[in-house]
Short mmCIF file of C-alpha atoms in Angstrom, two decimals:
data_model
loop_
_atom_site.label_atom_id
_atom_site.label_comp_id
_atom_site.label_asym_id
_atom_site.label_seq_id
_atom_site.Cartn_x
_atom_site.Cartn_y
_atom_site.Cartn_z
CA MET A 22 0.00 0.00 0.00
CA THR A 23 1.31 3.45 -0.92
CA LEU A 24 -0.19 6.85 -0.30
CA SER A 25 0.79 9.32 -2.99
CA ALA A 26 -0.30 12.89 -3.42
CA ASP A 27 0.31 15.73 -5.80
CA MET A 28 -1.28 18.99 -4.66
CA GLN A 29 -1.33 22.72 -5.33
CA LEU A 30 -2.77 25.42 -3.12
CA GLN A 31 -2.38 29.19 -3.26
CA LEU A 32 -3.08 30.92 0.07
CA GLY A 33 -2.35 34.62 -0.28
CA SER A 34 1.38 34.81 -0.93
CA PHE A 35 1.96 31.26 0.34
CA ARG A 36 2.02 28.53 -2.27
CA LEU A 37 1.90 24.83 -1.44
CA ALA A 38 3.02 22.69 -4.35
CA ALA A 39 4.01 19.25 -3.15
CA LYS A 40 4.30 15.81 -4.59
CA ILE A 41 4.85 13.19 -1.92
CA THR A 42 4.89 9.43 -1.52
CA ALA A 43 4.47 7.54 1.75
CA PRO A 44 5.13 3.79 1.71
CA GLY A 45 2.60 1.54 3.42
CA ASN A 46 5.04 -0.40 5.59
CA ALA A 47 6.76 2.58 7.13
CA ILE A 48 6.52 5.61 9.33
CA THR A 49 6.98 8.64 7.12
CA VAL A 50 8.00 11.84 8.86
CA LEU A 51 6.82 15.08 7.30
CA PHE A 52 9.49 17.49 8.46
CA GLY A 53 9.76 21.24 8.10
CA PRO A 54 9.99 24.52 9.99
CA SER A 55 6.74 26.07 11.20
CA GLY A 56 4.90 27.73 8.35
CA SER A 57 6.25 25.30 5.77
CA GLY A 58 2.77 23.90 5.11
CA LYS A 59 2.95 20.55 6.96
CA SER A 60 -0.42 20.80 8.72
CA THR A 61 -2.08 22.20 5.60
CA LEU A 62 -0.75 19.25 3.62
CA LEU A 63 -2.21 16.79 6.16
CA SER A 64 -5.58 18.57 6.09
CA ILE A 65 -5.66 18.31 2.30
CA LEU A 66 -4.76 14.60 2.46
CA ALA A 67 -7.56 13.99 4.96
CA GLY A 68 -10.03 15.99 2.85
CA LEU A 69 -10.63 18.55 5.59
CA ARG A 70 -9.59 21.44 3.41
CA PRO A 71 -9.81 21.79 -0.36
CA ALA A 72 -6.75 22.30 -2.54
CA ASP A 73 -6.79 24.21 -5.81
CA ASP A 74 -5.81 21.00 -7.49
CA ASP A 75 -4.94 17.62 -6.05
CA ASP A 76 -4.45 14.02 -7.01
CA ILE A 77 -4.34 11.83 -3.91
CA ARG A 78 -4.19 8.06 -4.27
CA LEU A 79 -4.03 5.07 -1.99
CA ASN A 80 -2.46 2.52 -4.31
CA ASP A 81 -4.66 2.97 -7.39
CA HIS A 82 -7.71 4.11 -5.48
CA ARG A 83 -8.27 7.81 -6.03
CA LEU A 84 -9.16 9.69 -2.82
CA SER A 85 -9.31 13.21 -4.26
CA GLY A 86 -12.86 14.48 -4.39
CA LEU A 87 -14.06 12.08 -1.69
CA PRO A 88 -15.39 13.64 1.53
CA PRO A 89 -13.18 13.03 4.60
CA HIS A 90 -15.39 10.30 6.06
CA GLN A 91 -15.01 8.17 2.94
CA ARG A 92 -11.22 8.38 2.59
CA GLY A 93 -10.31 5.80 5.18
CA LEU A 94 -7.51 8.03 6.49
CA GLY A 95 -7.22 8.64 10.21
CA LEU A 96 -5.98 11.94 11.60
CA VAL A 97 -4.71 12.61 15.11
CA PHE A 98 -4.63 16.31 15.89
CA GLN A 99 -2.25 18.28 18.10
CA ASP A 100 -5.10 18.79 20.55
CA ALA A 101 -6.75 15.45 21.32
CA ARG A 102 -10.24 16.60 20.25
CA LEU A 103 -12.07 14.05 22.37
CA PHE A 104 -15.87 14.29 22.36
CA PRO A 105 -16.70 15.91 25.72
CA HIS A 106 -20.19 14.43 25.99
CA LEU A 107 -18.87 10.85 25.79
CA THR A 108 -16.83 8.66 28.14
CA VAL A 109 -13.44 7.21 27.17
CA ARG A 110 -15.13 3.96 26.08
CA GLN A 111 -17.77 5.83 24.08
CA ASN A 112 -15.09 7.92 22.37
CA ILE A 113 -13.28 4.77 21.24
CA ALA A 114 -16.57 3.07 20.36
CA TYR A 115 -17.53 6.07 18.22
CA ALA A 116 -14.64 5.20 15.92
CA TRP A 117 -14.99 1.43 16.32
CA SER A 118 -18.69 1.28 15.41
CA ARG A 119 -18.00 3.10 12.11
CA ALA A 120 -14.92 1.04 11.18
CA PRO A 121 -14.98 -1.88 8.71
CA ARG A 122 -15.87 -5.03 10.68
CA GLU A 123 -13.12 -7.21 9.24
CA LYS A 124 -10.32 -4.76 10.08
CA ARG A 125 -11.19 -3.25 13.43
CA PRO A 126 -9.43 -4.31 16.63
CA GLY A 127 -11.47 -4.86 19.82
CA ILE A 128 -12.14 -1.89 22.09
CA GLU A 129 -10.84 -3.61 25.23
CA ALA A 130 -7.67 -4.74 23.50
CA VAL A 131 -6.98 -1.27 22.14
CA ALA A 132 -7.61 0.27 25.58
CA LYS A 133 -5.20 -2.22 27.13
CA PHE A 134 -2.57 -1.53 24.49
CA PHE A 135 -2.69 2.20 25.22
CA ASP A 136 -2.87 1.61 28.98
CA ILE A 137 -6.22 3.35 29.43
CA ASP A 138 -8.27 0.24 30.27
CA LYS A 139 -8.70 1.51 33.86
CA GLN A 140 -10.13 4.79 32.57
CA LEU A 141 -12.66 3.35 30.12
CA ASP A 142 -15.76 4.47 31.98
CA ARG A 143 -14.51 7.88 33.02
CA PRO A 144 -15.67 11.07 31.32
CA VAL A 145 -12.93 12.46 29.09
CA THR A 146 -13.21 15.93 30.59
CA ASN A 147 -11.08 15.12 33.64
CA LEU A 148 -8.26 13.08 32.12
CA SER A 149 -4.66 14.27 32.29
CA GLY A 150 -2.98 15.60 29.14
CA GLY A 151 -1.06 12.38 28.58
CA GLU A 152 -4.19 10.26 29.05
CA LYS A 153 -6.06 12.42 26.56
CA SER A 154 -3.34 11.90 23.94
CA ARG A 155 -3.48 8.14 24.46
CA VAL A 156 -7.29 8.08 24.19
CA ALA A 157 -6.98 10.07 20.93
CA LEU A 158 -4.51 7.45 19.61
CA ALA A 159 -6.72 4.56 20.78
CA ARG A 160 -9.71 6.14 19.06
CA ALA A 161 -7.75 6.61 15.84
CA VAL A 162 -6.57 2.98 15.90
CA ALA A 163 -10.11 1.70 16.63
CA ALA A 164 -11.27 3.39 13.41
CA ALA A 165 -8.98 0.94 11.55
CA PRO A 166 -7.76 3.51 9.01
CA ASP A 167 -5.75 2.49 5.94
CA PHE A 168 -3.24 5.20 6.82
CA LEU A 169 -2.87 7.26 9.97
CA LEU A 170 -1.85 10.92 9.81
CA LEU A 171 -0.51 12.53 12.99
CA ASP A 172 -0.14 16.28 13.29
CA GLU A 173 2.58 16.89 15.93
CA PRO A 174 0.72 14.76 18.46
CA PHE A 175 3.49 15.19 21.03
CA ALA A 176 3.97 18.95 20.66
CA ALA A 177 2.68 19.55 24.19
CA LEU A 178 4.81 16.85 25.84
CA ASP A 179 8.42 17.20 26.96
CA GLY A 180 11.37 15.13 28.08
CA ALA A 181 10.62 11.63 29.31
CA ARG A 182 6.90 11.81 28.49
CA ARG A 183 7.78 12.74 24.92
CA ARG A 184 10.17 9.79 24.54
CA ALA A 185 7.55 7.47 26.04
CA PHE A 186 4.97 8.75 23.58
CA ILE A 187 7.30 8.18 20.64
CA GLN A 188 7.84 4.62 21.88
CA VAL A 189 4.04 4.17 21.97
CA LEU A 190 3.84 5.35 18.35
CA MET A 191 6.56 2.91 17.29
CA ASP A 192 4.88 0.01 19.11
CA MET A 193 1.53 0.99 17.65
CA HIS A 194 2.99 0.99 14.14
CA ARG A 195 4.41 -2.49 14.64
CA ASN A 196 1.49 -4.00 16.52
CA TYR A 197 -1.28 -2.78 14.22
CA HIS A 198 0.77 -2.72 10.99
CA LEU A 199 -0.47 0.81 10.64
CA PRO A 200 1.29 2.97 8.06
CA MET A 201 1.70 6.51 9.39
CA ILE A 202 2.66 10.02 8.37
CA VAL A 203 3.87 12.02 11.35
CA VAL A 204 4.37 15.77 11.23
CA THR A 205 7.17 17.20 13.34
CA HIS A 206 9.74 19.97 13.30
CA ASN A 207 11.90 18.31 15.95
CA ILE A 208 14.89 16.49 14.45
CA ASP A 209 15.33 14.05 17.35
CA ASP A 210 11.68 12.97 17.11
CA ALA A 211 11.99 12.70 13.34
CA ALA A 212 15.08 10.48 13.61
CA ALA A 213 13.53 8.28 16.28
CA LEU A 214 10.36 7.65 14.25
CA ALA A 215 11.16 7.89 10.58
CA SER A 216 12.05 5.20 8.15
CA HIS A 217 10.93 7.54 5.38
CA LEU A 218 11.29 11.32 5.18
CA VAL A 219 9.53 14.12 3.34
CA ALA A 220 11.04 17.54 4.03
CA LEU A 221 9.03 20.68 3.29
CA LYS A 222 10.23 24.24 2.97
CA GLU A 223 7.88 27.10 2.11
CA GLY A 224 5.36 24.71 0.61
CA LYS A 225 7.85 22.79 -1.54
CA VAL A 226 9.35 19.34 -1.05
CA VAL A 227 13.13 19.81 -0.72
CA ALA A 228 14.12 16.23 0.14
CA GLN A 229 12.31 12.90 0.06
CA GLY A 230 13.28 9.25 0.45
CA THR A 231 14.51 6.87 3.13
CA PHE A 232 15.35 8.83 6.26
CA THR A 233 19.02 7.83 6.19
CA ASP A 234 19.51 9.05 2.62
CA ALA A 235 17.15 12.02 2.50
CA SER A 236 18.48 13.41 5.78
CA ARG A 237 21.98 13.64 4.27
CA ALA A 238 20.79 15.85 1.42
CA PRO A 239 22.26 19.37 1.67
CA GLN A 240 18.75 20.79 1.06
CA PHE A 241 17.58 18.96 4.18
CA GLN A 242 20.57 20.05 6.29
CA ALA A 243 19.85 23.63 5.19
CA LEU A 244 16.42 23.38 6.87
CA LEU A 245 17.99 22.70 10.26
CA ASP A 246 19.18 25.19 12.84
CA SER A 247 22.97 25.25 12.61
CA ALA A 248 23.16 23.56 16.04
CA ASP A 249 21.03 20.67 14.73
CA VAL A 250 23.14 19.87 11.66
CA GLY A 251 24.19 16.25 11.91
CA THR A 252 23.65 12.71 10.66
CA ALA A 253 21.32 9.83 11.41
CA MET A 254 22.86 6.61 12.76
CA PRO A 255 21.19 3.37 13.80
CA PRO A 256 21.25 3.04 17.62
CA SER A 257 22.78 -0.45 17.34
CA SER A 258 25.89 0.90 15.60
CA LEU A 259 26.52 3.19 18.56
CA ARG A 260 26.01 0.68 21.38
CA SER A 261 22.95 2.72 22.43
CA SER A 262 19.84 1.34 24.08
CA HIS A 263 17.76 4.00 22.38
CA GLY A 264 14.58 2.37 21.04
CA GLY A 265 14.03 4.54 17.99
CA GLN A 266 14.82 4.01 14.32
CA SER A 267 17.85 6.29 14.30
CA LEU A 268 19.77 8.59 16.56
CA TRP A 269 20.42 12.09 15.39
CA ILE A 270 24.10 12.78 16.01
CA ARG A 271 24.72 16.53 15.89
CA ALA A 272 27.98 17.78 14.42
CA ASP A 273 28.63 19.61 17.71
CA GLN A 274 28.53 16.32 19.61
CA VAL A 275 31.33 14.74 17.58
CA LEU A 276 35.02 15.31 18.32
CA LEU A 277 37.71 14.48 15.81
CA ALA A 278 41.13 12.95 16.34
CA ALA A 279 43.89 12.60 13.75
CA GLU A 280 45.31 9.53 15.52
CA GLU A 281 43.49 6.62 17.05
CA PRO A 282 42.50 7.72 20.54
CA ARG A 283 43.05 5.27 23.42
CA ALA A 284 41.94 6.40 26.84
CA VAL A 285 38.96 8.65 26.20
CA SER A 286 35.66 9.22 27.94
CA ALA A 287 33.57 9.11 24.76
CA ARG A 288 31.93 5.71 24.52
CA ASN A 289 32.00 5.51 20.77
CA VAL A 290 35.04 5.90 18.58
CA LEU A 291 34.52 5.48 14.84
CA ALA A 292 37.43 5.24 12.41
CA GLY A 293 36.95 6.85 9.02
CA GLU A 294 38.23 8.90 6.18
CA VAL A 295 37.64 12.62 5.58
CA ARG A 296 35.33 13.19 2.65
CA ALA A 297 34.99 16.98 2.78
CA VAL A 298 35.81 20.00 4.91
CA THR A 299 33.48 22.96 4.36
CA ALA A 300 33.67 26.42 5.90
CA GLN A 301 30.44 27.53 7.58
CA ASP A 302 28.95 31.03 7.79
CA ASP A 303 30.08 31.35 11.41
CA GLY A 304 33.69 30.48 10.46
CA SER A 305 33.61 26.93 11.85
CA ARG A 306 34.49 23.95 9.68
CA LEU A 307 32.08 21.11 9.02
CA VAL A 308 34.01 17.90 8.49
CA GLU A 309 32.32 14.97 6.78
CA LEU A 310 33.85 11.66 7.77
CA GLU A 311 32.99 8.38 6.08
CA THR A 312 33.19 5.74 8.81
CA GLU A 313 32.60 2.00 8.71
CA ARG A 314 29.14 2.70 10.19
CA GLY A 315 28.14 5.46 7.79
CA PRO A 316 28.94 9.12 7.37
CA VAL A 317 29.40 11.37 10.41
CA LEU A 318 29.52 15.15 10.58
CA SER A 319 31.71 17.04 13.02
CA ARG A 320 31.94 20.76 13.61
CA ILE A 321 35.37 22.03 14.63
CA THR A 322 37.18 25.35 14.72
CA PRO A 323 39.32 26.43 11.74
CA GLU A 324 42.39 26.25 14.03
CA ALA A 325 41.62 22.65 14.93
CA ALA A 326 41.10 21.78 11.28
CA ARG A 327 44.48 23.29 10.44
CA ASP A 328 46.32 21.69 13.41
CA LEU A 329 44.89 18.25 12.64
CA GLY A 330 45.73 18.71 8.96
CA LEU A 331 42.27 17.52 8.00
CA GLU A 332 41.73 17.28 4.29
CA ARG A 333 39.94 15.02 1.88
CA GLY A 334 41.19 11.44 2.02
CA LYS A 335 42.93 11.74 5.37
CA LYS A 336 42.24 9.18 8.07
CA ALA A 337 40.53 10.42 11.23
CA TRP A 338 38.57 9.17 14.25
CA ALA A 339 35.19 10.47 15.32
CA LEU A 340 34.39 10.47 19.05
CA VAL A 341 30.65 10.60 19.74
CA LYS A 342 29.86 12.05 23.16
CA ALA A 343 27.81 9.68 25.29
CA HIS A 344 25.11 12.27 26.12
CA ALA A 345 24.22 12.29 22.45
CA LEU A 346 23.12 8.68 22.71
CA MET B 27 -57.55 26.73 45.65
CA LEU B 28 -58.06 27.13 41.91
CA SER B 29 -61.50 27.67 40.42
CA ALA B 30 -62.79 25.60 37.51
CA VAL B 31 -62.35 28.56 35.20
CA GLU B 32 -58.78 29.09 36.36
CA ILE B 33 -57.97 25.43 35.78
CA GLN B 34 -59.47 25.66 32.31
CA VAL B 35 -57.43 28.78 31.52
CA LEU B 36 -54.25 27.17 32.83
CA SER B 37 -54.77 23.98 30.86
CA THR B 38 -55.47 25.97 27.67
CA SER B 39 -52.29 27.97 28.23
CA PHE B 40 -50.23 24.85 28.92
CA SER B 41 -51.60 23.02 25.93
CA VAL B 42 -51.09 25.95 23.54
CA ALA B 43 -47.55 26.68 24.76
CA PHE B 44 -46.55 23.02 24.84
CA TRP B 45 -47.73 22.20 21.33
CA ALA B 46 -46.36 25.47 19.95
CA VAL B 47 -42.86 24.69 21.28
CA PHE B 48 -43.06 20.96 20.53
CA LEU B 49 -44.05 21.47 16.91
CA SER B 50 -41.69 24.36 16.19
CA LEU B 51 -38.66 22.69 17.82
CA PRO B 52 -37.57 20.55 14.81
CA PRO B 53 -37.81 23.41 12.27
CA ALA B 54 -36.18 25.75 14.81
CA ILE B 55 -33.25 23.34 15.24
CA ALA B 56 -32.87 23.06 11.47
CA MET B 57 -33.08 26.83 11.02
CA ALA B 58 -30.65 27.47 13.89
CA PHE B 59 -28.15 25.01 12.44
CA LEU B 60 -28.49 26.62 9.02
CA LEU B 61 -27.96 30.08 10.51
CA SER B 62 -24.89 28.89 12.44
CA ARG B 63 -23.19 28.09 9.08
CA HIS B 64 -21.93 30.54 6.50
CA PHE B 65 -23.87 31.04 3.28
CA SER B 66 -25.01 33.94 1.12
CA GLY B 67 -28.41 35.33 1.98
CA LYS B 68 -27.91 34.43 5.63
CA LEU B 69 -28.58 38.01 6.78
CA ALA B 70 -31.91 38.17 4.93
CA LEU B 71 -33.04 34.80 6.32
CA ASP B 72 -31.97 35.86 9.82
CA GLY B 73 -34.05 39.02 9.47
CA LEU B 74 -37.08 37.08 8.26
CA VAL B 75 -36.89 34.66 11.20
CA HIS B 76 -36.72 37.54 13.68
CA LEU B 77 -39.53 39.52 12.06
CA PRO B 78 -42.17 38.49 14.68
CA VAL B 79 -39.96 40.01 17.40
CA ILE B 80 -39.83 43.37 15.63
CA LEU B 81 -43.39 43.57 14.27
CA PRO B 82 -46.28 44.53 16.59
CA PRO B 83 -47.81 41.17 17.66
CA VAL B 84 -51.22 42.35 16.48
CA LEU B 85 -49.78 42.84 13.01
CA THR B 86 -48.33 39.31 13.08
CA GLY B 87 -51.80 38.03 14.01
CA PHE B 88 -53.30 40.06 11.18
CA LEU B 89 -50.77 38.67 8.67
CA LEU B 90 -51.62 35.16 9.88
CA LEU B 91 -55.30 35.92 9.25
CA LEU B 92 -54.48 37.13 5.74
CA LEU B 93 -52.55 33.94 5.00
CA PHE B 94 -54.38 31.28 7.02
CA GLY B 95 -57.86 32.85 7.28
CA ARG B 96 -60.87 31.39 5.47
CA ARG B 97 -60.04 33.43 2.37
CA GLY B 98 -56.27 33.40 2.75
CA PRO B 99 -54.30 31.38 0.18
CA ILE B 100 -52.97 28.85 2.71
CA GLY B 101 -56.26 28.79 4.63
CA VAL B 102 -58.21 27.93 1.45
CA PHE B 103 -55.73 25.18 0.61
CA LEU B 104 -55.85 23.66 4.11
CA GLU B 105 -59.66 23.69 4.10
CA GLN B 106 -59.96 22.08 0.66
CA ALA B 107 -57.18 19.54 1.13
CA PHE B 108 -57.65 18.54 4.78
CA GLY B 109 -60.87 20.21 5.92
CA VAL B 110 -58.81 22.11 8.49
CA HIS B 111 -59.27 25.72 9.40
CA LEU B 112 -57.04 27.46 11.84
CA ALA B 113 -58.44 30.93 12.44
CA PHE B 114 -60.32 31.20 15.77
CA THR B 115 -59.42 27.65 16.87
CA ARG B 116 -57.07 26.03 19.42
CA GLN B 117 -54.82 24.98 16.55
CA GLY B 118 -54.78 28.60 15.43
CA ALA B 119 -53.71 29.72 18.91
CA ILE B 120 -50.91 27.15 18.73
CA LEU B 121 -49.82 28.42 15.30
CA ALA B 122 -49.84 32.07 16.44
CA THR B 123 -47.86 31.18 19.58
CA ALA B 124 -45.40 29.07 17.55
CA VAL B 125 -44.76 31.92 15.13
CA MET B 126 -44.14 34.33 18.01
CA THR B 127 -41.80 32.03 19.97
CA PHE B 128 -39.95 30.66 16.93
CA PRO B 129 -37.32 33.48 16.94
CA LEU B 130 -36.62 32.90 20.66
CA LEU B 131 -36.04 29.21 20.02
CA VAL B 132 -33.87 29.81 16.96
CA ARG B 133 -31.72 32.38 18.73
CA ALA B 134 -31.04 30.21 21.79
CA ILE B 135 -30.31 27.11 19.73
CA ARG B 136 -28.17 28.95 17.22
CA ILE B 137 -25.96 30.33 19.99
CA ALA B 138 -25.58 26.76 21.27
CA PHE B 139 -24.56 25.51 17.81
CA GLU B 140 -22.11 28.37 17.37
CA ALA B 141 -20.55 27.69 20.76
CA ALA B 142 -19.95 24.02 19.89
CA ASP B 143 -16.31 23.44 18.96
CA ALA B 144 -16.17 23.07 15.16
CA ARG B 145 -12.86 21.20 15.49
CA LEU B 146 -14.80 18.28 16.93
CA PHE B 147 -16.70 17.91 13.64
CA ALA B 148 -13.40 17.54 11.78
CA ALA B 149 -12.36 14.92 14.35
CA ALA B 150 -15.62 13.02 13.76
CA ALA B 151 -15.25 13.31 9.98
CA VAL B 152 -11.90 11.50 10.00
CA LEU B 153 -13.52 8.77 12.14
CA ARG B 154 -15.81 8.02 9.17
CA ALA B 155 -18.85 9.99 10.38
CA SER B 156 -20.92 11.48 7.53
CA PRO B 157 -22.27 15.06 7.80
CA ALA B 158 -25.73 13.87 8.93
CA ASP B 159 -24.09 11.47 11.39
CA ARG B 160 -21.94 14.33 12.75
CA PHE B 161 -25.01 16.51 13.17
CA LEU B 162 -26.90 13.84 15.12
CA THR B 163 -24.03 12.49 17.23
CA ILE B 164 -21.87 15.58 17.85
CA ALA B 165 -23.62 18.87 17.05
CA LEU B 166 -27.00 17.99 18.58
CA PRO B 167 -25.77 16.52 21.90
CA LEU B 168 -23.32 19.40 22.37
CA ALA B 169 -26.10 21.91 21.71
CA ALA B 170 -28.57 20.04 23.96
CA PRO B 171 -28.25 22.42 26.94
CA GLY B 172 -28.96 25.39 24.69
CA ILE B 173 -31.84 23.63 22.98
CA LEU B 174 -33.41 22.74 26.31
CA ALA B 175 -32.98 26.22 27.72
CA GLY B 176 -34.41 27.71 24.53
CA ALA B 177 -37.41 25.39 24.67
CA VAL B 178 -38.20 26.18 28.30
CA THR B 179 -37.83 29.93 27.71
CA ALA B 180 -40.03 29.70 24.62
CA PHE B 181 -42.59 27.70 26.60
CA ALA B 182 -42.71 30.33 29.34
CA ALA B 183 -42.98 33.10 26.76
CA GLY B 184 -45.63 31.12 24.85
CA MET B 185 -47.81 30.95 27.96
CA GLY B 186 -47.97 34.74 27.89
CA GLU B 187 -48.45 35.35 24.19
CA PHE B 188 -51.23 37.89 23.68
CA GLY B 189 -51.47 40.11 20.59
CA ALA B 190 -51.01 37.55 17.83
CA VAL B 191 -53.21 34.98 19.58
CA ILE B 192 -56.16 37.28 20.23
CA THR B 193 -56.03 38.62 16.66
CA PHE B 194 -55.75 35.27 14.91
CA ALA B 195 -57.50 32.90 17.33
CA ALA B 196 -59.77 35.30 19.26
CA ASN B 197 -60.56 34.97 22.97
CA ILE B 198 -62.81 31.92 23.31
CA PRO B 199 -63.00 30.42 26.84
CA GLY B 200 -62.01 26.78 26.89
CA ARG B 201 -60.58 26.90 23.37
CA THR B 202 -58.27 29.81 22.80
CA GLN B 203 -58.43 31.73 26.08
CA THR B 204 -54.97 31.54 27.55
CA LEU B 205 -53.77 33.24 30.78
CA PRO B 206 -53.11 36.72 29.39
CA LEU B 207 -56.36 36.62 27.41
CA ALA B 208 -58.28 35.66 30.56
CA ILE B 209 -56.63 38.51 32.48
CA TYR B 210 -57.67 40.86 29.70
CA SER B 211 -61.28 39.56 29.85
CA VAL B 212 -61.73 39.86 33.61
CA MET B 213 -60.25 43.35 33.55
CA GLN B 214 -63.05 44.37 31.19
CA GLN B 215 -65.61 43.34 33.83
CA PRO B 216 -66.47 45.73 36.71
CA GLY B 217 -64.86 44.48 39.95
CA GLY B 218 -62.65 42.01 38.07
CA GLU B 219 -59.38 43.38 39.45
CA ALA B 220 -59.07 40.78 42.23
CA GLN B 221 -59.51 37.93 39.74
CA ALA B 222 -57.08 39.62 37.35
CA LEU B 223 -54.54 39.85 40.13
CA ARG B 224 -54.87 36.12 40.95
CA LEU B 225 -54.35 35.24 37.28
CA ALA B 226 -51.45 37.67 37.02
CA LEU B 227 -49.80 36.07 40.05
CA MET B 228 -50.20 32.60 38.52
CA SER B 229 -48.73 33.86 35.29
CA PHE B 230 -45.78 35.38 37.13
CA ILE B 231 -45.09 32.24 39.17
CA LEU B 232 -45.21 30.03 36.08
CA ALA B 233 -42.89 32.30 34.10
CA MET B 234 -40.35 32.47 36.94
CA ALA B 235 -40.50 28.71 37.52
CA GLY B 236 -39.86 28.21 33.81
CA LEU B 237 -36.86 30.51 33.69
CA VAL B 238 -35.28 29.19 36.88
CA GLY B 239 -35.92 25.61 35.77
CA ALA B 240 -34.26 26.29 32.40
CA GLU B 241 -31.24 27.86 34.05
CA LEU B 242 -30.77 24.97 36.48
CA LEU B 243 -31.13 22.34 33.76
CA GLN B 244 -28.69 24.14 31.51
CA ARG B 245 -26.11 24.47 34.29
CA ARG B 246 -26.38 20.79 35.07
CA MET B 247 -25.93 19.73 31.46
CA LEU B 248 -23.03 22.12 30.91
CA ARG B 249 -21.27 20.82 34.01
CA ARG B 250 -21.46 17.35 32.53
CA LEU B 251 -20.00 18.56 29.22
CA ARG B 252 -17.19 20.60 30.73
CA GLY B 253 -16.26 18.33 33.59
#
């Protein structure tokens, strides 16, 4: 199953013109700074707002022109949008009773999966923020959508609760074989979730493909704050217990050594070869190192670059600071 | 306690107000929902609905006579098709009261629809609920406190409707004589002030009970919705 869309929308001086593909066996992250049109794109996919022109397809089935309730796409909003006149169970049942019989999971099982089975008969008006988010997810899953769209569902969470929520999304994707498109502008969340990436800037797609490849594109790196420039690495290659798809290793978290370091505090030392050294706007040097576990970026001072004699083809060691893992 | 005449007047008033609100509730809900959306010509329709509030009630009654009277276009049709005539009957009193209280109902219900969070309709739409489904399962329950309050207020106001009723349905004891019409009648009689005062007191108590009851019910329902 593949969700593909080609859409155009003019909104004042803002123009959304995007052609995207989201594979059915993956979590696709729709990444971009605020105002890049991510939420608008999701609304158009779901049929909640009209585009000037769109061609949206699920495999060969054309969704464009269908009203939202006939598209079979779920959408989880930033705010949970639970129905205040219904209990937790009734909110989930609202979705469940309208879902195709052969696809829908049981209400009790879904409630258990999202750890809200103790709250089933409570009114939704006095749940905590985290509970509300989980009820919204449970309700979306109970609707048995062909594709689930999530619009920054963890924007209001922070720290440990945010990581826990991302883990819930990953588990949900695996357990229910639910293809998802998740909107975020946070690079750590994107790396943790994404196997596929669509990057938007000012309404245009600037990079698209597997997360590992698309996140290396210069157009994608240009979207990031300079402090966030970095590379994605699988947690296993860095001896990390992180449960996500990839870890985002920022260039500022990587030290370079011209000789193999021995007694160092960094837990991970990767040997590699310098591919490129580029001067940044702030004068620092961005060094791209090809290691045995993939490319790594490191930001160093021009003095350090000169002292280490770093140039293309030279051998070097990258030291990834443990707090990055 | 209450005299036979008073009981008759009260039961006429109750019956007229009840049926007027009961029968105008579905069209009022539909109209209120329509007016809570955006469309061209909304202002004109809004004005038309509120016309009975602005016009002198006697004029409304007169217009009803012109339309529904024995020689009025709708009156002639109703008589020929169903053998029904409304002028100077209980049904006519109900129609006149319904027309007068319709704007009150529409206004209260419309405010309730407008206050309902439109984002919830989008949430229901992506859970496969069709527009009619969304109206019945989201919009209507969320507007229920407003609908109830509007109905009780309209009922209380309907009990006191005077000008349109007396013009269109006349003042016939046992058939169209409601509380205010009875007060008017006894005031015409010498020495009727004491009786008028009793009826006025009943009218006042009923109106207050209606308003307080509506407020309490609405508060209770809102508490349930807001937690």
